[in-house]
mmCIF file of C-alpha atoms and ligand atoms in Angstrom:
data_model
loop_
_atom_site.group_PDB
_atom_site.id
_atom_site.type_symbol
_atom_site.label_atom_id
_atom_site.label_comp_id
_atom_site.label_asym_id
_atom_site.label_seq_id
_atom_site.Cartn_x
_atom_site.Cartn_y
_atom_site.Cartn_z
ATOM 1 C CA MET C 1 15.762 18.917 28.083
ATOM 2 C CA ILE C 2 14.025 16.294 29.813
ATOM 3 C CA GLU C 3 11.109 15.856 26.921
ATOM 4 C CA ASN C 4 13.623 15.366 24.488
ATOM 5 C CA VAL C 5 15.509 12.569 26.336
ATOM 6 C CA TRP C 6 12.306 11.148 27.018
ATOM 7 C CA SER C 7 11.367 10.795 23.698
ATOM 8 C CA ALA C 8 14.303 9.064 22.743
ATOM 9 C CA VAL C 9 14.558 6.556 25.279
ATOM 10 C CA GLY C 10 10.490 6.512 26.078
ATOM 11 C CA LEU C 11 9.947 2.805 25.051
ATOM 12 C CA HIS C 12 12.457 1.643 27.639
ATOM 13 C CA ILE C 13 10.357 3.504 30.199
ATOM 14 C CA PHE C 14 6.843 2.713 28.694
ATOM 15 C CA SER C 15 7.770 -1.129 29.092
ATOM 16 C CA HIS C 16 9.037 -1.127 32.720
ATOM 17 C CA GLY C 17 6.592 1.149 34.427
ATOM 18 C CA VAL C 18 6.691 4.569 36.718
ATOM 19 C CA GLN C 19 8.900 2.397 39.811
ATOM 20 C CA ASN C 20 11.743 1.462 37.436
ATOM 21 C CA PRO C 21 14.969 2.157 38.947
ATOM 22 C CA TYR C 22 15.991 3.682 35.013
ATOM 23 C CA VAL C 23 13.139 6.144 35.535
ATOM 24 C CA SER C 24 14.308 7.470 38.505
ATOM 25 C CA GLU C 25 17.734 7.239 37.590
ATOM 26 C CA LEU C 26 16.702 9.204 34.321
ATOM 27 C CA ILE C 27 14.748 11.706 36.015
ATOM 28 C CA ALA C 28 18.202 12.374 38.495
ATOM 29 C CA SER C 29 20.481 12.218 36.041
ATOM 30 C CA LEU C 30 18.805 14.709 33.831
ATOM 31 C CA SER C 31 17.774 17.074 36.673
ATOM 32 C CA SER C 32 21.547 17.172 37.863
ATOM 33 C CA THR C 33 22.243 19.703 35.305
ATOM 34 C CA LYS C 34 19.103 21.567 36.104
ATOM 35 C CA LYS C 35 19.967 21.340 39.974
ATOM 36 C CA LYS C 36 23.294 23.399 39.478
ATOM 37 C CA GLN C 37 21.665 26.032 37.644
ATOM 38 C CA SER C 38 18.477 26.538 39.934
ATOM 39 C CA ASN C 39 18.049 27.344 43.536
ATOM 40 C CA GLU C 40 16.762 24.407 45.773
ATOM 41 C CA SER C 41 12.936 25.180 45.938
ATOM 42 C CA SER C 42 12.658 26.112 42.045
ATOM 43 C CA TYR C 43 14.778 22.708 41.544
ATOM 44 C CA LYS C 44 12.278 20.625 43.468
ATOM 45 C CA GLN C 45 9.198 22.273 41.805
ATOM 46 C CA TYR C 46 10.920 21.213 38.265
ATOM 47 C CA PHE C 47 11.648 17.488 39.529
ATOM 48 C CA SER C 48 8.079 17.248 40.821
ATOM 49 C CA LEU C 49 6.558 18.636 37.816
ATOM 50 C CA GLN C 50 8.773 16.210 35.728
ATOM 51 C CA SER C 51 8.087 13.233 37.892
ATOM 52 C CA ALA C 52 4.195 13.856 37.405
ATOM 53 C CA GLN C 53 3.876 13.876 33.795
ATOM 54 C CA ILE C 54 6.509 10.809 33.480
ATOM 55 C CA LYS C 55 4.169 9.131 35.543
ATOM 56 C CA ARG C 56 1.030 10.665 33.843
ATOM 57 C CA THR C 57 2.321 9.270 30.738
ATOM 58 C CA VAL C 58 3.215 5.678 31.813
ATOM 59 C CA GLU C 59 -0.534 5.511 33.174
ATOM 60 C CA LEU C 60 -1.891 6.461 29.649
ATOM 61 C CA VAL C 61 0.400 3.767 28.051
ATOM 62 C CA GLU C 62 -0.864 1.288 30.361
ATOM 63 C CA LEU C 63 -4.475 2.359 29.917
ATOM 64 C CA ARG C 64 -3.836 2.110 26.014
ATOM 65 C CA LYS C 65 -2.637 -1.579 26.893
ATOM 66 C CA LYS C 66 -5.358 -2.764 28.830
ATOM 67 C CA ARG C 67 -8.157 -1.272 25.984
ATOM 68 C CA LEU C 68 -6.132 -2.978 23.268
ATOM 69 C CA ALA C 69 -5.879 -6.238 25.213
ATOM 70 C CA LEU C 70 -9.587 -5.934 25.538
ATOM 71 C CA LYS C 71 -10.212 -4.870 22.288
ATOM 72 C CA LYS C 72 -8.213 -8.499 21.051
ATOM 73 C CA ASP C 73 -10.164 -10.046 23.414
ATOM 74 C CA THR C 74 -13.692 -9.122 22.075
ATOM 75 C CA GLU C 75 -12.318 -9.318 18.254
ATOM 76 C CA ASN C 76 -11.077 -13.344 19.170
ATOM 77 C CA ASN C 77 -14.420 -13.997 20.448
ATOM 78 C CA GLU C 78 -16.198 -12.615 16.991
ATOM 79 C CA ASN C 79 -13.144 -14.649 15.171
ATOM 80 C CA LEU C 80 -14.131 -18.041 16.835
ATOM 81 C CA SER C 81 -17.874 -17.287 16.285
ATOM 82 C CA CYS C 82 -17.241 -16.748 12.795
ATOM 83 C CA TRP C 83 -15.326 -19.862 12.233
ATOM 84 C CA ARG C 84 -17.766 -21.752 14.110
ATOM 85 C CA LYS C 85 -20.536 -20.852 12.148
ATOM 86 C CA ALA C 86 -18.921 -21.434 8.589
ATOM 87 C CA ILE C 87 -16.805 -24.657 9.386
ATOM 88 C CA ASN C 88 -19.616 -26.646 10.971
ATOM 89 C CA PRO C 89 -19.097 -30.099 11.405
ATOM 90 C CA ASP C 90 -22.887 -30.341 10.631
ATOM 91 C CA ASP C 91 -22.165 -29.369 7.128
ATOM 92 C CA GLY C 92 -19.166 -31.932 7.144
ATOM 93 C CA TYR C 93 -16.285 -29.750 8.059
ATOM 94 C CA ASP C 94 -14.144 -31.023 10.500
ATOM 95 C CA PRO C 95 -12.653 -28.139 12.164
ATOM 96 C CA GLU C 96 -9.347 -29.536 12.590
ATOM 97 C CA TYR C 97 -8.730 -29.500 9.256
ATOM 98 C CA TYR C 98 -9.758 -26.045 8.480
ATOM 99 C CA PRO C 99 -8.135 -23.424 10.842
ATOM 100 C CA TYR C 100 -8.860 -20.144 10.692
ATOM 101 C CA THR C 101 -6.588 -16.747 10.272
ATOM 102 C CA VAL C 102 -7.336 -13.072 10.390
ATOM 103 C CA VAL C 103 -5.879 -10.549 7.825
ATOM 104 C CA PRO C 104 -5.870 -7.206 7.563
ATOM 105 C CA THR C 105 -7.434 -4.826 4.687
ATOM 106 C CA ASN C 106 -5.786 -2.218 2.537
ATOM 107 C CA SER C 107 -8.995 -0.119 1.835
ATOM 108 C CA LYS C 108 -7.048 2.494 -0.113
ATOM 109 C CA LYS C 109 -8.488 3.606 -3.500
ATOM 110 C CA ILE C 110 -6.981 3.273 -6.853
ATOM 111 C CA THR C 111 -5.743 6.193 -8.482
ATOM 112 C CA LYS C 112 -3.403 7.441 -11.352
ATOM 113 C CA LEU C 113 -0.068 7.063 -10.404
ATOM 114 C CA PRO C 114 1.533 10.824 -10.553
ATOM 115 C CA GLN C 115 4.184 11.562 -12.477
ATOM 116 C CA GLU C 116 5.935 13.105 -9.550
ATOM 117 C CA ARG C 117 6.112 9.855 -7.622
ATOM 118 C CA LYS C 118 7.203 7.836 -10.735
ATOM 119 C CA SER C 119 10.218 10.347 -10.710
ATOM 120 C CA LEU C 120 10.706 9.870 -6.709
ATOM 121 C CA PHE C 121 11.104 6.333 -7.648
ATOM 122 C CA HIS C 122 13.580 7.305 -10.620
ATOM 123 C CA LYS C 123 15.756 9.259 -8.180
ATOM 124 C CA THR C 124 15.605 6.118 -5.667
ATOM 125 C CA LEU C 125 17.050 3.466 -8.406
ATOM 126 C CA TYR C 126 19.198 6.313 -9.615
ATOM 127 C CA ARG C 127 20.993 6.810 -6.394
ATOM 128 C CA LEU C 128 21.105 3.116 -5.661
ATOM 129 C CA ILE C 129 22.301 2.350 -8.695
ATOM 130 C CA GLY C 130 25.100 5.133 -8.514
ATOM 131 C CA ASP C 131 26.451 3.946 -5.254
ATOM 132 C CA ILE C 132 26.811 0.468 -6.218
ATOM 133 C CA LEU C 133 28.902 1.667 -8.980
ATOM 134 C CA SER C 134 30.909 3.838 -6.974
ATOM 135 C CA GLU C 135 31.502 0.988 -4.262
ATOM 136 C CA ARG C 136 31.868 -2.105 -6.975
ATOM 137 C CA GLY C 137 32.945 -0.597 -10.094
ATOM 138 C CA GLU C 138 31.937 -2.875 -12.699
ATOM 139 C CA ASN C 139 32.440 -6.144 -10.876
ATOM 140 C CA LYS C 140 29.552 -8.228 -10.660
ATOM 141 C CA GLU C 141 30.934 -10.978 -8.684
ATOM 142 C CA LYS C 142 28.870 -11.871 -5.624
ATOM 143 C CA THR C 143 30.664 -11.834 -2.333
ATOM 144 C CA LYS C 144 30.210 -14.587 0.362
ATOM 145 C CA GLU C 145 27.119 -11.801 1.766
ATOM 146 C CA ASP C 146 25.712 -11.932 -1.456
ATOM 147 C CA GLN C 147 25.686 -15.219 -1.658
ATOM 148 C CA TYR C 148 24.127 -15.812 1.832
ATOM 149 C CA GLU C 149 21.494 -13.385 1.139
ATOM 150 C CA ASP C 150 20.663 -15.303 -2.049
ATOM 151 C CA SER C 151 20.633 -18.687 -0.240
ATOM 152 C CA ARG C 152 18.269 -16.795 2.579
ATOM 153 C CA LEU C 153 15.957 -15.808 -0.334
ATOM 154 C CA ASN C 154 15.812 -19.174 -1.638
ATOM 155 C CA GLU C 155 14.858 -20.500 1.564
ATOM 156 C CA ILE C 156 11.778 -18.182 2.064
ATOM 157 C CA LEU C 157 10.393 -19.205 -1.016
ATOM 158 C CA GLU C 158 10.889 -22.657 -0.558
ATOM 159 C CA ASN C 159 8.915 -22.528 2.829
ATOM 160 C CA GLU C 160 6.227 -20.500 1.687
ATOM 161 C CA SER C 161 2.782 -21.832 2.327
ATOM 162 C CA PRO C 162 0.401 -22.173 -0.523
ATOM 163 C CA PHE C 163 -1.907 -19.828 1.226
ATOM 164 C CA GLU C 164 0.364 -17.116 1.749
ATOM 165 C CA ALA C 165 -0.238 -15.862 -1.584
ATOM 166 C CA LYS C 166 -3.980 -16.274 -1.356
ATOM 167 C CA ALA C 167 -3.413 -14.171 2.107
ATOM 168 C CA CYS C 168 -2.023 -11.597 0.524
ATOM 169 C CA SER C 169 -4.609 -11.163 -2.363
ATOM 170 C CA ILE C 170 -7.504 -10.997 0.043
ATOM 171 C CA CYS C 171 -5.925 -8.668 2.340
ATOM 172 C CA SER C 172 -4.703 -6.446 -0.868
ATOM 173 C CA GLY C 173 -1.493 -5.120 0.477
ATOM 174 C CA GLY C 174 -2.381 -4.091 3.917
ATOM 175 C CA CYS C 175 1.461 -3.694 4.622
ATOM 176 C CA CYS C 176 2.456 -2.278 1.557
ATOM 177 C CA GLY C 177 1.165 1.324 2.241
ATOM 178 C CA ILE C 178 4.290 2.225 3.847
ATOM 179 C CA GLY C 179 6.582 1.329 0.794
ATOM 180 C CA GLU C 180 5.889 4.927 -0.812
ATOM 181 C CA GLU C 181 8.370 5.686 -3.554
ATOM 182 C CA HIS C 182 11.254 3.738 -2.055
ATOM 183 C CA ALA C 183 9.901 0.563 -2.052
ATOM 184 C CA PHE C 184 12.247 -0.834 0.568
ATOM 185 C CA LEU C 185 15.004 -1.300 -2.284
ATOM 186 C CA LYS C 186 18.604 -1.348 -0.852
ATOM 187 C CA LYS C 187 21.734 -1.787 -2.791
ATOM 188 C CA GLU C 188 22.183 -5.339 -2.043
ATOM 189 C CA THR C 189 18.639 -6.170 -3.902
ATOM 190 C CA ILE C 190 19.563 -3.774 -6.815
ATOM 191 C CA PHE C 191 22.979 -5.720 -7.144
ATOM 192 C CA HIS C 192 21.349 -9.074 -7.118
ATOM 193 C CA TYR C 193 19.466 -7.929 -9.779
ATOM 194 C CA MET C 194 22.478 -6.599 -11.737
ATOM 195 C CA SER C 195 24.608 -9.727 -10.741
ATOM 196 C CA GLU C 196 21.725 -11.918 -12.182
ATOM 197 C CA HIS C 197 21.630 -10.091 -15.565
ATOM 198 C CA PRO C 198 24.969 -9.282 -16.565
ATOM 199 C CA ASP C 199 23.989 -8.262 -20.103
ATOM 200 C CA GLN C 200 22.186 -5.167 -18.563
ATOM 201 C CA THR C 201 23.985 -1.797 -18.698
ATOM 202 C CA PRO C 202 23.398 0.192 -15.469
ATOM 203 C CA SER C 203 20.923 2.257 -17.139
ATOM 204 C CA GLN C 204 19.119 -0.779 -18.419
ATOM 205 C CA VAL C 205 18.808 -2.004 -14.814
ATOM 206 C CA LEU C 206 17.075 1.069 -13.904
ATOM 207 C CA THR C 207 14.781 0.880 -17.051
ATOM 208 C CA SER C 208 13.933 -2.540 -16.017
ATOM 209 C CA TYR C 209 12.534 -1.408 -12.752
ATOM 210 C CA MET C 210 11.017 1.385 -14.461
ATOM 211 C CA LYS C 211 8.919 -0.540 -16.740
ATOM 212 C CA TYR C 212 7.208 -2.537 -14.331
ATOM 213 C CA LEU C 213 5.787 1.053 -12.543
ATOM 214 C CA PRO C 214 2.170 0.900 -13.354
ATOM 215 C CA GLU C 215 -0.345 3.569 -14.387
ATOM 216 C CA GLU C 216 -2.522 2.961 -11.700
ATOM 217 C CA SER C 217 -1.301 2.207 -8.313
ATOM 218 C CA PHE C 218 -3.307 2.449 -4.641
ATOM 219 C CA GLU C 219 -2.995 5.820 -3.339
ATOM 220 C CA ASP C 220 -0.583 6.832 -1.040
ATOM 221 C CA SER C 221 0.746 3.611 -0.893
ATOM 222 C CA CYS C 222 4.245 2.303 -2.575
ATOM 223 C CA VAL C 223 4.458 2.949 -6.282
ATOM 224 C CA ASN C 224 4.393 -0.600 -7.050
ATOM 225 C CA HIS C 225 1.229 -1.798 -5.192
ATOM 226 C CA THR C 226 -1.831 -2.549 -7.829
ATOM 227 C CA LYS C 227 -5.089 -3.730 -7.520
ATOM 228 C CA THR C 228 -3.543 -7.209 -8.690
ATOM 229 C CA GLY C 229 -0.852 -7.205 -5.943
ATOM 230 C CA CYS C 230 2.918 -6.117 -6.130
ATOM 231 C CA VAL C 231 4.017 -5.717 -9.862
ATOM 232 C CA LEU C 232 7.570 -6.407 -9.028
ATOM 233 C CA PRO C 233 8.626 -9.936 -9.779
ATOM 234 C CA ARG C 234 10.357 -11.622 -6.485
ATOM 235 C CA ASP C 235 13.861 -11.506 -7.337
ATOM 236 C CA MET C 236 13.570 -7.460 -7.993
ATOM 237 C CA ARG C 237 11.562 -7.033 -4.679
ATOM 238 C CA SER C 238 13.703 -5.573 -1.594
ATOM 239 C CA HIS C 239 14.739 -7.730 1.171
ATOM 240 C CA VAL C 240 12.168 -6.484 3.231
ATOM 241 C CA CYS C 241 9.301 -6.931 1.135
ATOM 242 C CA ASN C 242 10.351 -10.491 0.680
ATOM 243 C CA ASP C 243 11.416 -11.170 4.217
ATOM 244 C CA TYR C 244 8.212 -9.496 5.929
ATOM 245 C CA LEU C 245 5.680 -11.972 7.322
ATOM 246 C CA CYS C 246 2.581 -10.320 9.224
ATOM 247 C CA ASP C 247 1.131 -12.355 11.765
ATOM 248 C CA PRO C 248 -1.236 -14.339 9.438
ATOM 249 C CA LEU C 249 1.756 -15.182 7.277
ATOM 250 C CA ASN C 250 3.673 -16.595 10.000
ATOM 251 C CA GLN C 251 0.732 -18.469 10.965
ATOM 252 C CA LEU C 252 0.266 -20.197 7.753
ATOM 253 C CA ARG C 253 3.846 -20.724 7.529
ATOM 254 C CA LYS C 254 3.781 -22.681 10.757
ATOM 255 C CA LEU C 255 0.360 -24.527 9.684
ATOM 256 C CA ASN C 256 2.414 -25.494 6.677
ATOM 257 C CA THR C 257 4.486 -27.479 8.531
ATOM 258 C CA GLN C 258 2.109 -29.493 11.094
ATOM 259 C CA THR C 259 0.309 -32.292 10.809
ATOM 260 C CA PRO C 260 -2.410 -32.636 9.743
ATOM 261 C CA LEU C 261 -2.111 -30.581 6.663
ATOM 262 C CA PRO C 262 -5.130 -28.280 6.312
ATOM 263 C CA LYS C 263 -7.511 -29.312 4.097
ATOM 264 C CA GLY C 264 -8.238 -25.465 3.773
ATOM 265 C CA VAL C 265 -8.068 -22.224 5.675
ATOM 266 C CA PHE C 266 -10.900 -19.931 6.577
ATOM 267 C CA PHE C 267 -10.091 -16.309 5.899
ATOM 268 C CA ILE C 268 -11.471 -13.512 8.195
ATOM 269 C CA SER C 269 -10.920 -10.026 6.961
ATOM 270 C CA ARG C 270 -10.882 -7.040 9.316
ATOM 271 C CA ALA C 271 -11.131 -3.438 8.379
ATOM 272 C CA GLN C 272 -7.683 -1.945 9.253
ATOM 273 C CA ASN C 273 -4.492 -2.442 7.630
ATOM 274 C CA ASN C 274 -1.494 -3.920 8.981
ATOM 275 C CA TRP C 275 -0.171 -0.850 10.847
ATOM 276 C CA LYS C 276 -3.327 0.394 12.534
ATOM 277 C CA LYS C 277 -5.157 -3.195 13.222
ATOM 278 C CA ASP C 278 -3.500 -2.941 16.664
ATOM 279 C CA ASP C 279 -4.851 0.767 17.504
ATOM 280 C CA PRO C 280 -7.442 0.315 20.171
ATOM 281 C CA ASP C 281 -8.981 3.670 18.908
ATOM 282 C CA VAL C 282 -10.255 2.494 15.641
ATOM 283 C CA ASP C 283 -12.940 0.043 14.121
ATOM 284 C CA ASN C 284 -11.712 -2.950 12.872
ATOM 285 C CA SER C 285 -14.849 -4.794 12.286
ATOM 286 C CA ILE C 286 -14.807 -8.192 10.333
ATOM 287 C CA VAL C 287 -15.573 -7.120 6.410
ATOM 288 C CA GLY C 288 -15.335 -10.500 4.824
ATOM 289 C CA SER C 289 -14.641 -14.244 5.195
ATOM 290 C CA LEU C 290 -13.869 -16.853 2.655
ATOM 291 C CA LEU C 291 -12.961 -20.241 2.911
ATOM 292 C CA ILE C 292 -10.209 -21.823 0.238
ATOM 293 C CA LEU C 293 -9.469 -25.169 -0.116
ATOM 294 C CA ASN C 294 -6.064 -26.557 -0.272
ATOM 295 C CA ASP C 295 -6.430 -27.873 -4.333
ATOM 296 C CA GLN C 296 -7.304 -23.971 -5.130
ATOM 297 C CA VAL C 297 -4.154 -22.547 -3.679
HETATM 298 S S1 SF4 P 1 2.273 -9.820 4.236
HETATM 299 FE FE1 SF4 P 1 0.552 -9.781 5.417
HETATM 300 S S2 SF4 P 1 -0.215 -7.713 5.623
HETATM 301 FE FE2 SF4 P 1 1.277 -7.762 4.004
HETATM 302 S S3 SF4 P 1 -0.181 -8.443 2.123
HETATM 303 FE FE3 SF4 P 1 -0.034 -10.080 2.874
HETATM 304 S S4 SF4 P 1 -1.187 -10.624 4.255
HETATM 305 FE FE4 SF4 P 1 -1.235 -8.532 3.777
HETATM 306 S S1 SF4 P 2 7.336 -3.350 -3.728
HETATM 307 FE FE1 SF4 P 2 5.707 -4.638 -4.009
HETATM 308 S S2 SF4 P 2 5.916 -6.109 -1.958
HETATM 309 FE FE2 SF4 P 2 7.477 -4.398 -1.453
HETATM 310 S S3 SF4 P 2 6.104 -2.628 -0.276
HETATM 311 FE FE3 SF4 P 2 5.686 -2.462 -2.801
HETATM 312 S S4 SF4 P 2 4.041 -3.211 -3.489
HETATM 313 FE FE4 SF4 P 2 4.745 -4.110 -1.469
#
């Protein structure tokens, strides 16, 4: 049925609009089977209903885009005004040296980490370690791909701006909510840890990860997500976690390569987390601001 294929290709259609030949072609091709099975008049009715439905969906997507653009404009103006009030040349601040960035906020509650979630994390690790053993046996030699991943991680860490950790701490892990009980861990990361710790048996590797699990963590977030941030050391975190740069981290990384280097960064916190901040239907007011000087990071 058209609905099923529609959801599979929805994004392509949304980004092109209703007049797109791809949409017409899609409707025509999906309808051809139907045409064979129906008489001419019921086919026309079917075709027209489906076209109207697609047109309506595209209109709704366009409307949503406009609402979001409007919301972002308002937010940008609020950000500028908040920054200008705080970074005032009359108070001795040269705005060129004190840029601002906007970070999301994790507003979940800290709760006791349930045993059930700990067990699910244990299961994830057990399965990954099992897969590594069946694929590689006891061999802990790194392949070229492993070495490439290692050098990529080193590069990421070397290019980190001193303000990045601060941003994550102010935001309190606004992107970690989707880490659940898998923490994005993949065989590559566990194998990296295994080869860096050849003295540890597979079951000790599993214990090493489990040992970091906190007693308390953010509700419905990654099991490793605590009040003080991620409990896993960088080299035990997944490639996804190590690679991910949200918009403000990207901005901070660029600032770190520019001249003049910032003397400080003015952080503006907004109410929503990283995954909801671009939803035009939720409130994303400013909930805080903080100037961090370069010598404090
Ligand atoms: S990466 Fe971005 S969204 Fe995630 S904790 Fe850091 S500042 Fe927040
Ligand atoms: S492992 Fe750490 S960085 Fe990754 S999602 Fe979980 S808390 Fe966030």
